[in-house]
mmCIF file of C-alpha atoms and ligand atoms in Angstrom:
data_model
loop_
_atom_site.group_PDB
_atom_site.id
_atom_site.type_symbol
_atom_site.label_atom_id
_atom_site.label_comp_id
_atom_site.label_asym_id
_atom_site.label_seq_id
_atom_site.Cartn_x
_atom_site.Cartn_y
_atom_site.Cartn_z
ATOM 1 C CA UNK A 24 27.556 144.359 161.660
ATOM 2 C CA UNK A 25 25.847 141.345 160.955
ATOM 3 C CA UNK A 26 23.815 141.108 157.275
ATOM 4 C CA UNK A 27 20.232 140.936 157.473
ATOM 5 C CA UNK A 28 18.669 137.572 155.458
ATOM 6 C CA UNK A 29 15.460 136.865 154.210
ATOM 7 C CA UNK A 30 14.094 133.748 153.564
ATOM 8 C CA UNK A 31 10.813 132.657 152.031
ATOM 9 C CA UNK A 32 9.955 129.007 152.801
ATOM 10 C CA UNK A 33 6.969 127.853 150.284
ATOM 11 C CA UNK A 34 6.262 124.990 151.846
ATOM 12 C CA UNK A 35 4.006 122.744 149.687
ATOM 13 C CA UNK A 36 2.955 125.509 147.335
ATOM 14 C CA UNK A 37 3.397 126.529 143.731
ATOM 15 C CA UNK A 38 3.608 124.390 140.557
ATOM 16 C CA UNK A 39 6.415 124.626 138.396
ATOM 17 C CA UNK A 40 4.774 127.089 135.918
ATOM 18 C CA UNK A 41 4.298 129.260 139.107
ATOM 19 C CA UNK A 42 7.362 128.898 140.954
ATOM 20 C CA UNK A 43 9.085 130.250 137.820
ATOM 21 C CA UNK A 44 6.838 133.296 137.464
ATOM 22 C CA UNK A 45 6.903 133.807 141.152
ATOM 23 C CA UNK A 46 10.723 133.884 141.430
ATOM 24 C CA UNK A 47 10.551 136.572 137.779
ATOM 25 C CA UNK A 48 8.283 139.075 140.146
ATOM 26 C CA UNK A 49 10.991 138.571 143.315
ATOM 27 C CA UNK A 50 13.610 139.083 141.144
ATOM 28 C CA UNK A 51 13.280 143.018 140.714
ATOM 29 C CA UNK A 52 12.460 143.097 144.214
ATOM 30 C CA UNK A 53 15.626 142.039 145.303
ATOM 31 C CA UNK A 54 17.738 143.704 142.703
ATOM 32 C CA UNK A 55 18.966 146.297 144.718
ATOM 33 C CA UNK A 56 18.486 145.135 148.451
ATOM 34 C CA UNK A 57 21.575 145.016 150.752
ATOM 35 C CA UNK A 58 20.332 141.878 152.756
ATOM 36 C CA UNK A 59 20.195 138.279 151.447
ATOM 37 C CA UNK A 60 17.456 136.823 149.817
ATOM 38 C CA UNK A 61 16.886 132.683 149.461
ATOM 39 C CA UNK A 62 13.366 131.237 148.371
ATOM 40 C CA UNK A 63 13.313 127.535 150.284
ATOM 41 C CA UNK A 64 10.652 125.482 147.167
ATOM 42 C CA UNK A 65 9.579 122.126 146.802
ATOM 43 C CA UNK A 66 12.230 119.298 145.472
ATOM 44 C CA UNK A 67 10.052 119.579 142.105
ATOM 45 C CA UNK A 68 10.340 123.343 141.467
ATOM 46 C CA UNK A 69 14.262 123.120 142.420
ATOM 47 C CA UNK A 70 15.201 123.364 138.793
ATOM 48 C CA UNK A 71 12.861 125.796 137.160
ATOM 49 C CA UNK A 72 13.417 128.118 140.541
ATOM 50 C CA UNK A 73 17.412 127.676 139.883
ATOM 51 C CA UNK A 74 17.121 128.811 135.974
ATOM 52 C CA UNK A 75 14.671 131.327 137.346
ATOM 53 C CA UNK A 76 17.158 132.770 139.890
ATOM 54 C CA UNK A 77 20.453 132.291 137.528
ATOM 55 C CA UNK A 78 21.836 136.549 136.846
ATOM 56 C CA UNK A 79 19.484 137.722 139.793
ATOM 57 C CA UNK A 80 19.883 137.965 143.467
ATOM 58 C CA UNK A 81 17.605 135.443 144.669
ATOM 59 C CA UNK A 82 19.516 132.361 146.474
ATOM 60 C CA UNK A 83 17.652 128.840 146.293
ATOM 61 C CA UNK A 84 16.985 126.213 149.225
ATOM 62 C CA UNK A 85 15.409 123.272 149.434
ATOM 63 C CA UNK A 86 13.136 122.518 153.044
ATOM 64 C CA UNK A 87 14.417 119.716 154.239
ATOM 65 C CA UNK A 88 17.520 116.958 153.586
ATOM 66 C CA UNK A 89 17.929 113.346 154.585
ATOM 67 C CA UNK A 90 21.184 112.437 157.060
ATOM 68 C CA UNK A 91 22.174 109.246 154.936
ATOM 69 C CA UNK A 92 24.085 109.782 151.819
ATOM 70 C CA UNK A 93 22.068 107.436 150.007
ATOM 71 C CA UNK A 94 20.088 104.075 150.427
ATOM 72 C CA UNK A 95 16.798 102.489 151.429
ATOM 73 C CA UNK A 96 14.882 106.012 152.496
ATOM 74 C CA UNK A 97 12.043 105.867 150.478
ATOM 75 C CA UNK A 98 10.375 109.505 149.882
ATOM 76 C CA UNK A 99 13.502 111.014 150.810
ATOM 77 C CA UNK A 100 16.372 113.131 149.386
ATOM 78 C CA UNK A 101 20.051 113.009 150.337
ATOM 79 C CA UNK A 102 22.492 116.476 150.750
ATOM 80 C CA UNK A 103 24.701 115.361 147.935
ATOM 81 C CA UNK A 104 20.914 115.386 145.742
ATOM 82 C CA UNK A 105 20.819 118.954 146.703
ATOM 83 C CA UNK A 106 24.668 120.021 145.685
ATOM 84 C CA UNK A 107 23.987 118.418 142.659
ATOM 85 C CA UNK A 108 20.951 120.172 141.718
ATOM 86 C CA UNK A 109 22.675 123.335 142.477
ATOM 87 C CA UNK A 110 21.078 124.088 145.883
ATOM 88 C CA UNK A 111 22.823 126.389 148.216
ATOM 89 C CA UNK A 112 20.569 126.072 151.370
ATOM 90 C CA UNK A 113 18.112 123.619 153.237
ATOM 91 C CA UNK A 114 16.059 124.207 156.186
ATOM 92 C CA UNK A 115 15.883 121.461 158.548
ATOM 93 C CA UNK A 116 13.911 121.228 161.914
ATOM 94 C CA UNK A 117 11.135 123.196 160.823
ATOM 95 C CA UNK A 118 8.332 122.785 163.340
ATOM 96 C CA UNK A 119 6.251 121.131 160.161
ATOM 97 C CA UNK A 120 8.509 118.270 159.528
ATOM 98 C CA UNK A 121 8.763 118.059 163.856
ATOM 99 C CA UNK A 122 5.461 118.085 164.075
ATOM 100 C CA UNK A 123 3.504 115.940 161.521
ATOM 101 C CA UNK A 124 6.801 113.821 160.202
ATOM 102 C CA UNK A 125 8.220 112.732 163.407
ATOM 103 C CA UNK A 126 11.222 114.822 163.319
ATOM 104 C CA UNK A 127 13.129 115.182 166.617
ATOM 105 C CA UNK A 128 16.200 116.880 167.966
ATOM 106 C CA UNK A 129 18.246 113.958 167.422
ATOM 107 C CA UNK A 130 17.280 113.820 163.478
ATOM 108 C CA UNK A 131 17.594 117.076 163.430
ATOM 109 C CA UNK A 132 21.250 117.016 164.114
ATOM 110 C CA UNK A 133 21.791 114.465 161.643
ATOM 111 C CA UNK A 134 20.618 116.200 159.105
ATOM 112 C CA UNK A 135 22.229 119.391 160.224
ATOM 113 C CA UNK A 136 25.639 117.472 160.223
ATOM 114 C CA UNK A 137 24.892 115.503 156.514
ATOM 115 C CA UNK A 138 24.259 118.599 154.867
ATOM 116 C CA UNK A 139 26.944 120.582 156.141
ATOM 117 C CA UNK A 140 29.545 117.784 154.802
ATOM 118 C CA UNK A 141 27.893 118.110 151.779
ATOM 119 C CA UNK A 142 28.625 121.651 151.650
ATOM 120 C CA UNK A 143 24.967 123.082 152.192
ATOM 121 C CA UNK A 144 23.888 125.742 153.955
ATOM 122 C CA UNK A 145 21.565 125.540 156.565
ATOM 123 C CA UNK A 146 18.814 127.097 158.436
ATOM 124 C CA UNK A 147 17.473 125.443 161.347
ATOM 125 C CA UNK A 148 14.917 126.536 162.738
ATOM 126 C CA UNK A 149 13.815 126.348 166.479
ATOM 127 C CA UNK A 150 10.807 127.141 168.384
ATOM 128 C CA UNK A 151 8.580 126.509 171.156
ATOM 129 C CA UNK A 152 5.156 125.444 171.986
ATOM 130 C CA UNK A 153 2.068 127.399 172.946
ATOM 131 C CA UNK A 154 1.719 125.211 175.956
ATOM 132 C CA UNK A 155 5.869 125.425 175.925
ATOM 133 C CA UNK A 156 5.359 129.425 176.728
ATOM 134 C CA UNK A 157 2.946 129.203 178.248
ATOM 135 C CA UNK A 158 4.857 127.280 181.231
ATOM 136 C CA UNK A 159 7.610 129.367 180.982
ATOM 137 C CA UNK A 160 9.879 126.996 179.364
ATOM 138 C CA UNK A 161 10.410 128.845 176.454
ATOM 139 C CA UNK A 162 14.041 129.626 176.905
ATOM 140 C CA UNK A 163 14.573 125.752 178.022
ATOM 141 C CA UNK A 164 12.799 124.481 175.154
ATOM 142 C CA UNK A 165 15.216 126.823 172.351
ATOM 143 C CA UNK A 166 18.377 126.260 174.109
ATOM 144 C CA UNK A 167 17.917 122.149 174.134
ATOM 145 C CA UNK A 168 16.961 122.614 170.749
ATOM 146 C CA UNK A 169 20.090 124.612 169.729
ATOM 147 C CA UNK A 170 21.908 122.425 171.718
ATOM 148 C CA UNK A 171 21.138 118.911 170.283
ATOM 149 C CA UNK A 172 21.001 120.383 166.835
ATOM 150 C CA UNK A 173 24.848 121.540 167.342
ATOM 151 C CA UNK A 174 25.908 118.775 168.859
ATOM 152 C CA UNK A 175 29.259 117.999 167.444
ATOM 153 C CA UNK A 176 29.077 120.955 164.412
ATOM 154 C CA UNK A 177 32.872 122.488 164.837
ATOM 155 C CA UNK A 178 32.863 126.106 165.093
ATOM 156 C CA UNK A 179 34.299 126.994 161.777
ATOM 157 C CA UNK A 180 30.863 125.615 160.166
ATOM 158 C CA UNK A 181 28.627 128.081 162.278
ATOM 159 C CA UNK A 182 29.466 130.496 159.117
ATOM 160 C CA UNK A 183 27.001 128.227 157.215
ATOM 161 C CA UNK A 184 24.331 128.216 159.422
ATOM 162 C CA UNK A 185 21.659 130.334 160.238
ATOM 163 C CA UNK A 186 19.506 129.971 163.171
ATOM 164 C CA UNK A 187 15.969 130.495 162.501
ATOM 165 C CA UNK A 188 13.869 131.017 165.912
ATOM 166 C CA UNK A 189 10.015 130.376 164.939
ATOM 167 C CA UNK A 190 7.549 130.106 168.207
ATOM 168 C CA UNK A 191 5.267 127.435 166.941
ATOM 169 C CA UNK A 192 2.395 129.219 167.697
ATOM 170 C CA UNK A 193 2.956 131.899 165.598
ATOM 171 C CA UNK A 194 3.483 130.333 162.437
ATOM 172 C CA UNK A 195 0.791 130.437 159.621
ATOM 173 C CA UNK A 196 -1.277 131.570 162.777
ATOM 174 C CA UNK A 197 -1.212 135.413 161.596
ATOM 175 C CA UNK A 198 -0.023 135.509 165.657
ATOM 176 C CA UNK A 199 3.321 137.050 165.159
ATOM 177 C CA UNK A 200 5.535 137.512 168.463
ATOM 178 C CA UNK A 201 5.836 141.189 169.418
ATOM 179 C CA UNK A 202 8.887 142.036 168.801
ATOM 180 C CA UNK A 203 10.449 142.430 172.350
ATOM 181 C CA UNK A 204 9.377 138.771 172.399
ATOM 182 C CA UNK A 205 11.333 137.801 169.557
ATOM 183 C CA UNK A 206 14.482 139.676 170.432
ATOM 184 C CA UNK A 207 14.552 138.302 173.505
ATOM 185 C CA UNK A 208 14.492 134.719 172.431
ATOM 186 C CA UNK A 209 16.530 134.926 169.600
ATOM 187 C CA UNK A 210 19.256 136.840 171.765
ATOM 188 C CA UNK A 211 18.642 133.624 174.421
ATOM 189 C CA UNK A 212 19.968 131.610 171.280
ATOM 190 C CA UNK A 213 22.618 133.855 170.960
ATOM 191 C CA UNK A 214 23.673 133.334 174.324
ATOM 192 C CA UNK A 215 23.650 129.805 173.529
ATOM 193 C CA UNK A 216 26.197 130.330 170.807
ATOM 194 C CA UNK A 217 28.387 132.023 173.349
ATOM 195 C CA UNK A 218 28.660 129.230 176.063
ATOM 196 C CA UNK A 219 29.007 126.326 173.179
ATOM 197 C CA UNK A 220 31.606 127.843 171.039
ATOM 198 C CA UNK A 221 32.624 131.656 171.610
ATOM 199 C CA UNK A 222 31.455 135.172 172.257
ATOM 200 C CA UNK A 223 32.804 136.263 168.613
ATOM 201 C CA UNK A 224 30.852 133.232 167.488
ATOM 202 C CA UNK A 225 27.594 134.667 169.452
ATOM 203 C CA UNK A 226 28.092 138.017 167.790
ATOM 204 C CA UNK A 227 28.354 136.838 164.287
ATOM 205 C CA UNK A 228 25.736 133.512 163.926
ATOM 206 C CA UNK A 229 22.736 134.692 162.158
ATOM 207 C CA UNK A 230 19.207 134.417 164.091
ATOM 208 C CA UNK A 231 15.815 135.004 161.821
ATOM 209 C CA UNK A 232 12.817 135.494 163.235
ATOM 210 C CA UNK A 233 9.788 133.404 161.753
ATOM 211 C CA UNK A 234 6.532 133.341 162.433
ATOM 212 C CA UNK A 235 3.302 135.274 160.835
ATOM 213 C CA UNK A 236 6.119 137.982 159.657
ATOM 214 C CA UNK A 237 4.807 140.032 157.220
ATOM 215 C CA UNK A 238 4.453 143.647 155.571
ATOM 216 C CA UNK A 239 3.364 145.566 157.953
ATOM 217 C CA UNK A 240 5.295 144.321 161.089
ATOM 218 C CA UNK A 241 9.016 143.108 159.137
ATOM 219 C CA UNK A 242 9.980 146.722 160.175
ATOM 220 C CA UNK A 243 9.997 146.725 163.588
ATOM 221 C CA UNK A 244 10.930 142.850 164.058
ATOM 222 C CA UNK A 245 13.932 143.965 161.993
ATOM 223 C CA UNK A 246 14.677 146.658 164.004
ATOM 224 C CA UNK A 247 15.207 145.074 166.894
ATOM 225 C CA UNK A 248 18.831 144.050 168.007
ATOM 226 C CA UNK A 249 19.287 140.255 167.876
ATOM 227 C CA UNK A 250 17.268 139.854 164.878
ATOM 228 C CA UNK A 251 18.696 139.126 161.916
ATOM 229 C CA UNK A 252 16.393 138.485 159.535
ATOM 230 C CA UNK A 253 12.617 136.385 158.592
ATOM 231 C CA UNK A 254 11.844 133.067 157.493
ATOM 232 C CA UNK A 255 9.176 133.828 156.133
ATOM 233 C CA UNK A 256 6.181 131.514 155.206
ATOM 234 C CA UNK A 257 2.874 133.313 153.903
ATOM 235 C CA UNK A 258 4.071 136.354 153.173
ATOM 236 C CA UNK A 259 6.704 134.569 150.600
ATOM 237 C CA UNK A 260 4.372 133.526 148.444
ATOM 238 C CA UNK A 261 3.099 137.207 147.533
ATOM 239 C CA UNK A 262 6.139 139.206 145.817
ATOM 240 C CA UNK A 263 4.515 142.782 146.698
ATOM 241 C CA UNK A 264 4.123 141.716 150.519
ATOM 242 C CA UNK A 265 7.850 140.258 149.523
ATOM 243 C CA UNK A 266 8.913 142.924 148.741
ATOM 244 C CA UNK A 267 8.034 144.824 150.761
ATOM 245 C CA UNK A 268 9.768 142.721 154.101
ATOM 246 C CA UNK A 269 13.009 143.164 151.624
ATOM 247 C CA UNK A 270 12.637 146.735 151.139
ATOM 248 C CA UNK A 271 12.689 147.090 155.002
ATOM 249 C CA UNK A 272 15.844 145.012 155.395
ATOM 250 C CA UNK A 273 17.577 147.087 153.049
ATOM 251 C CA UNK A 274 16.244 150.077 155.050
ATOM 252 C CA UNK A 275 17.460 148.479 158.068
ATOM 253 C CA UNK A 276 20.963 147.866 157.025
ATOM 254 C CA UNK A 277 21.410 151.198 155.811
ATOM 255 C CA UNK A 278 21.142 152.524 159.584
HETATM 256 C C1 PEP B 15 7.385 129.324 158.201
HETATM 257 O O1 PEP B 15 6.866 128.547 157.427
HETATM 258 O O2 PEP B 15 8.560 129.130 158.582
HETATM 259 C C2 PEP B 15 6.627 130.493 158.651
HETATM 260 C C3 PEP B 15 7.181 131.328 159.495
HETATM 261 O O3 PEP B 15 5.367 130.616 158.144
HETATM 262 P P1 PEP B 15 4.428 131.925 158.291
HETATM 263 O O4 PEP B 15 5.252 133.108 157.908
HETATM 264 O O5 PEP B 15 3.308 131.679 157.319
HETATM 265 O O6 PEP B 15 3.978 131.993 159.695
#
């Protein structure tokens, strides 16, 4: 059985004084859950999130990674930065950095591979357009994606990778997919897995769902087969609501 993982991404949100007391009201919330819980922060509340987290659950990420391991990249932050800081996961490919930073498949896979030689863990996340699903193309769109973003990443390093599948019009829409929808995409990218690398590969990669999850529908997202877990964006930022999408992955992994 594959483990369930939750993920909050806080995007650009929460100064240090809050990320600290944000990560203290998580921290009972994920005391006893059976699934995996990372918070993805800001590079400037890495330090006070990882002194927060030290003797609790919680796992720390950063949201994004540069593909060089050092140089003339102004604004940016290298993999080894990361390790060094004590950061165990980075998303990379999120559809903000495609969208507004010029981020494309090809950068994507840089990135992927950089922080996987660093020893990071990564989610990438994956997604289509409105428009994208809206011309059918949504199972194109996700498998190209998957695709470039593996390109040359051996088997043995799909352990530290998770697969986040976030339709772009669902997220920080309130729009979530139902959850039909999002089973049958992420189990498209599980498919994926299988003709790349291996069926056994395809049965154990991990594939979130993200997009507008929240309280009230983590439940039945959860429930459903090929999804393994939320990044989750909104809902992160509010430990009760938090908790809450925890509490159900427990609930689910207990079936
Ligand atoms: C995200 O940022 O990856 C996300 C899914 O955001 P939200 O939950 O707010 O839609």
């Amino acid at each position: 059985m594959r483990k369930i993982v939750i993920a909050g991404n806080w995007k650009m949100n929460k100064n240090r004084a809050e990320a600290a007391e944000l990560v203290k009201a998580i921290a009972p919330k994920a005391e006893d859950a059976l699934c995996d819980v990372i918070v993805c922060v800001p590079f400037t509340d890495l330090d006070v999130v990882c002194n927060a987290a030290k003797d609790t659950k919680i796992k720390v990420g950063a949201q994004n990674c540069h593909w060089a391991k050092s140089g003339a990249y102004t604004g940016e932050i290298s993999a080894d930065m990361l390790v060094e800081a004590g950061i165990e996961y980075v998303i990379i490919g999120h559809s903000e950095r495609r969208q507004y930073f010029g981020e494309t498949d090809i950068t994507v896979n840089q990135r992927v591979k950089a922080a996987l030689e660093a020893g990071l863990k990564v989610i990438l996340c994956v997604g289509e357009l409105l428009e994208e699903r809206e011309q059918g193309i949504t199972a194109e769109i996700c498998s190209m994606q998957v695709k470039i973003a593996l390109t040359d990443i051996p088997a043995d390093q799909l352990d530290n990778i998770i697969i986040a599948y976030e339709p772009v019009w669902a997220i920080g829409t309130g729009k979530t997919a139902t959850a039909d929808q999002a089973d049958e995409v992420c189990g498209i990218i599980r498919n994926v897995i299988a003709s790349l690398y291996c069926e056994c590969c395809a049965e154990k990669v991990i594939i979130q769902y993200g997009g507008s999850m929240n309280a009230k529908n983590a439940a039945e997202l959860l429930a459903k087969p090929n999804v393994d877990g939320g990044l989750i964006g909104g809902a992160s930022l509010k430990p009760d609501d938090f908790g809450v999408i925890i509490a159900a992955a427990t609930e689910e992994m207990k079936k």
